[in-house]
Amino acid sequence: MNLHTRKLLDRSFTAAGFFAIVMMACALILILYPIISRGLGAYIFRATCEHRRVQFEEFQAGSRQEIEREAAEIAAVRQPVFDMIAAHEKDLKAELQEAFDQVRALAAAEGGFLQRSLERRLKRAHADASLEECLAVLSDIRESLKGQYDHERFIGVIGVITERKQRVEQAAGKLSDMKHALRDLLGPLPGDRRPELLRSHYGQTRWDRSLHYLDKFLYRYDWDYTNAENTGVKTRTPRADEFRGTDLEPAFGYVRDNIEAMMQPRLTFYWRFLTTDSRDAHFFGGIWPEVLGTFYLTIGAMLFAIPMGVIAAIYLCEYARPTKTVSLLRSCMSTLAGVPSIVFGLFGLAFFLNTVGVSDSKSVLAGSLTLALMILPTVIRASEEAILAVPFTYKEAALGLGAGRWRTVLTVILPAALPGILTGIVISMGRAAGETAPIIFTAAVSVGLAISPLQALDSPTPALPWNIYNLCTEHEAVDEIRHVQFGMVFTLVALVLALNIIAIALRARISRKLRG
Amino acid sequence: MKRMFKKIANCTAAAIAATVMVGTVYAGETIVMDGSTTVGPLAKAFAEFYMRQNPGVNITVAESGSGNGAKSIINKTCQVANMSRFMKDTEFKAAADAGVMPVAHVVALDGLPILVHPSNPVRNLTVAQVRQIFTGQITNWKQVGGPDLGIVCVSRDTNSGTYECFNELVMNKEKISDRAEYVGSNGAIRQRVQSTPAAIGYAGLAFVDDTVKALTINGIAPTAANVRDGSYPIARPLFMFTDGYPKLGSHLQRLVTLCLTEEGNSLIKETGFIATTDY
């Protein structure tokens, strides 16, 4: 090989190495950028007044005066819309009036049982009754008139009722759609029945979601299937068109122009996302139970895996004779390191929960034991390598000075191997924190409170990796709470990163001390 | 060197102590609910509502499928098994052998809407057509009055109670075509259907939103009234199973009978399901 070829090979190797590093950096940016940018969106975002109300009413955060002042301001801005709706409803009710008048006249003319029954129904459609109620009363009256044996006599009244009802019903349907869209944006409207689900108590808490729902309020999205040969086309029509010429028409322009005053978005650093529990299946609140659960599971796994792993490594390196059994043991361990994590999960369920019965239900304890089993091979392998890397002269010196084998291991070999052991522990700690499969059957649930360490022995817990998966695949309203999911991913990555940084710092300190 | 070890030991001790302090101090009853992903939204709403009214009770909800719910209650690892189908003979037998006596509480009714992409012009299918689509006899939307598109069938996994119900009510025990995709949850079905114009799938009522379109079956829409009077053909009750009837007045009993109260009724309606009673 001449010099020229050698140079060329050398350069191309440099180029390949450089290329690999650039690729890795690109991949890192590609993966980390959305995690960080969208994940931070759960912590830092433009929060609306509804967010502050949730925080105050559910988590006692913020001052009462501030909230009340804001509520008064918002109510003042929102009121015109509600007034327009009320005026429109009144108009629609007025259109029904003729039908009611005819029924009333009929009742007076008939007298007797029919009068009593009609008047009882009419009473339900009093002046303050809702439009839906009035329509329902009319249907009810029509049915009862039709049910009379001599219903031909009422054919005129029935005709008026039917005609009026049809005319108003269509408008009422549009109004109800519009109110539904408004409810999604602003929360319950005045006069609504109080809902039980917490998510329906409040309007949009985030400005980005508010804009999404504003669009849905201003425009009606439909599918046009006129071309039967092809798939439908999405159409977008301004909702204002449906109410042209009514009291409600200006409402749409008003909401569009005043949306900021109605929602009062303010850039907020929502640190409580980390420290509060969730409400209504993650619609509101934070992820503290998940963070705490992940923490318990990781610490628990470490408590089991580190002593067992290090002791096993010491035994294998220092005490075991190099027999066939030991080498078989080593290859078994390597195999164990390659077993898919879901297999560990199922093993944990079958062994720790069903056979041994460490707890009555899924529990942090069972999950920790399973995770510990999963990371044990890594811990043993890393510790073994670290112990083997300690120069033989250290051991010779210690033994030469009269130290026993146990003392040599404890005072000379282990401290020297500590940085390497720590590296192995750090790697496996990150893995334990992030694994989903082993905890599905042994520890994780989708909803639960934060638990105390004592409860960890027999209670299951939510945990970040499982809840990320659960939110994205199983949650009934996943599109509403994407930010929570990204927030969880970001928190998990940050948590693992923090663990790693702590361990790296610790390791650097120890190495420095060792060097003297 | 010894000092360093001591330091590490101290650090560990401090970390453990911090964990102990940080953990919310609280001691109460824990109720574990496990099972169906379809019943999940309702179970979560019940749990939330109940915990709010009874502080000190910790209710955890896991969504792992009806089959796993049954296994959990047989293994006594949960107190409530949420199931979107009734227990099978084999499960009852296993339960009896393990000394567990499953008692079914019907908490709500659920229609099984057949979902397609909203761009799909097809509005109505008969049960027979749905069956033929899933057995693979009908492979193109053209055959049922739609556009020229190959049908993508999305089904739940076989561990699911929703799958069992679909299998019984629609498939008539005929085999689902090998080309069908199997996914692990209701949410995954919706996601698959909302992103695939040619897809057809089925899920619980609580999982239907405006990103997918629910078809009418035999001309009947899966509304509350149609499900309750039995005219919508693909409907089933949702169950919560307990081991024996829970002690009267216990948290467990009040939790599984929450559906009979007025608040429970509203919760059922607001999550999208159909209450057995109507207030």
mmCIF file of C-alpha atoms in Angstrom, chain A residues 294-308 364-365 367-376 379 428-429 432-433:
data_model
loop_
_atom_site.group_PDB
_atom_site.id
_atom_site.type_symbol
_atom_site.label_atom_id
_atom_site.label_comp_id
_atom_site.label_asym_id
_atom_site.label_seq_id
_atom_site.Cartn_x
_atom_site.Cartn_y
_atom_site.Cartn_z
ATOM 1 C CA THR A 294 -41.596 6.866 38.712
ATOM 2 C CA PHE A 295 -39.306 8.010 41.507
ATOM 3 C CA TYR A 296 -40.440 5.217 43.859
ATOM 4 C CA LEU A 297 -40.138 2.581 41.171
ATOM 5 C CA THR A 298 -36.618 3.696 40.233
ATOM 6 C CA ILE A 299 -35.382 4.014 43.796
ATOM 7 C CA GLY A 300 -37.017 0.702 44.688
ATOM 8 C CA ALA A 301 -35.401 -1.062 41.758
ATOM 9 C CA MET A 302 -32.042 0.413 42.734
ATOM 10 C CA LEU A 303 -32.409 -0.671 46.358
ATOM 11 C CA PHE A 304 -32.766 -4.268 45.187
ATOM 12 C CA ALA A 305 -30.478 -4.262 42.185
ATOM 13 C CA ILE A 306 -27.385 -2.442 43.504
ATOM 14 C CA PRO A 307 -26.540 -4.634 46.512
ATOM 15 C CA MET A 308 -27.374 -7.828 44.678
ATOM 16 C CA VAL A 364 -44.763 -0.398 43.615
ATOM 17 C CA LEU A 365 -42.976 -3.198 45.447
ATOM 18 C CA GLY A 367 -42.893 -3.265 40.045
ATOM 19 C CA SER A 368 -39.575 -2.430 41.698
ATOM 20 C CA LEU A 369 -38.677 -6.095 42.052
ATOM 21 C CA THR A 370 -39.470 -6.681 38.389
ATOM 22 C CA LEU A 371 -37.456 -3.674 37.295
ATOM 23 C CA ALA A 372 -34.601 -4.779 39.552
ATOM 24 C CA LEU A 373 -34.545 -8.163 37.857
ATOM 25 C CA MET A 374 -34.493 -6.472 34.491
ATOM 26 C CA ILE A 375 -31.501 -4.248 35.241
ATOM 27 C CA LEU A 376 -29.591 -6.764 37.341
ATOM 28 C CA VAL A 379 -25.407 -3.816 36.952
ATOM 29 C CA SER A 428 -29.524 1.053 34.435
ATOM 30 C CA MET A 429 -31.215 3.719 36.542
ATOM 31 C CA ALA A 432 -35.520 1.563 35.042
ATOM 32 C CA ALA A 433 -37.090 5.023 35.090
#
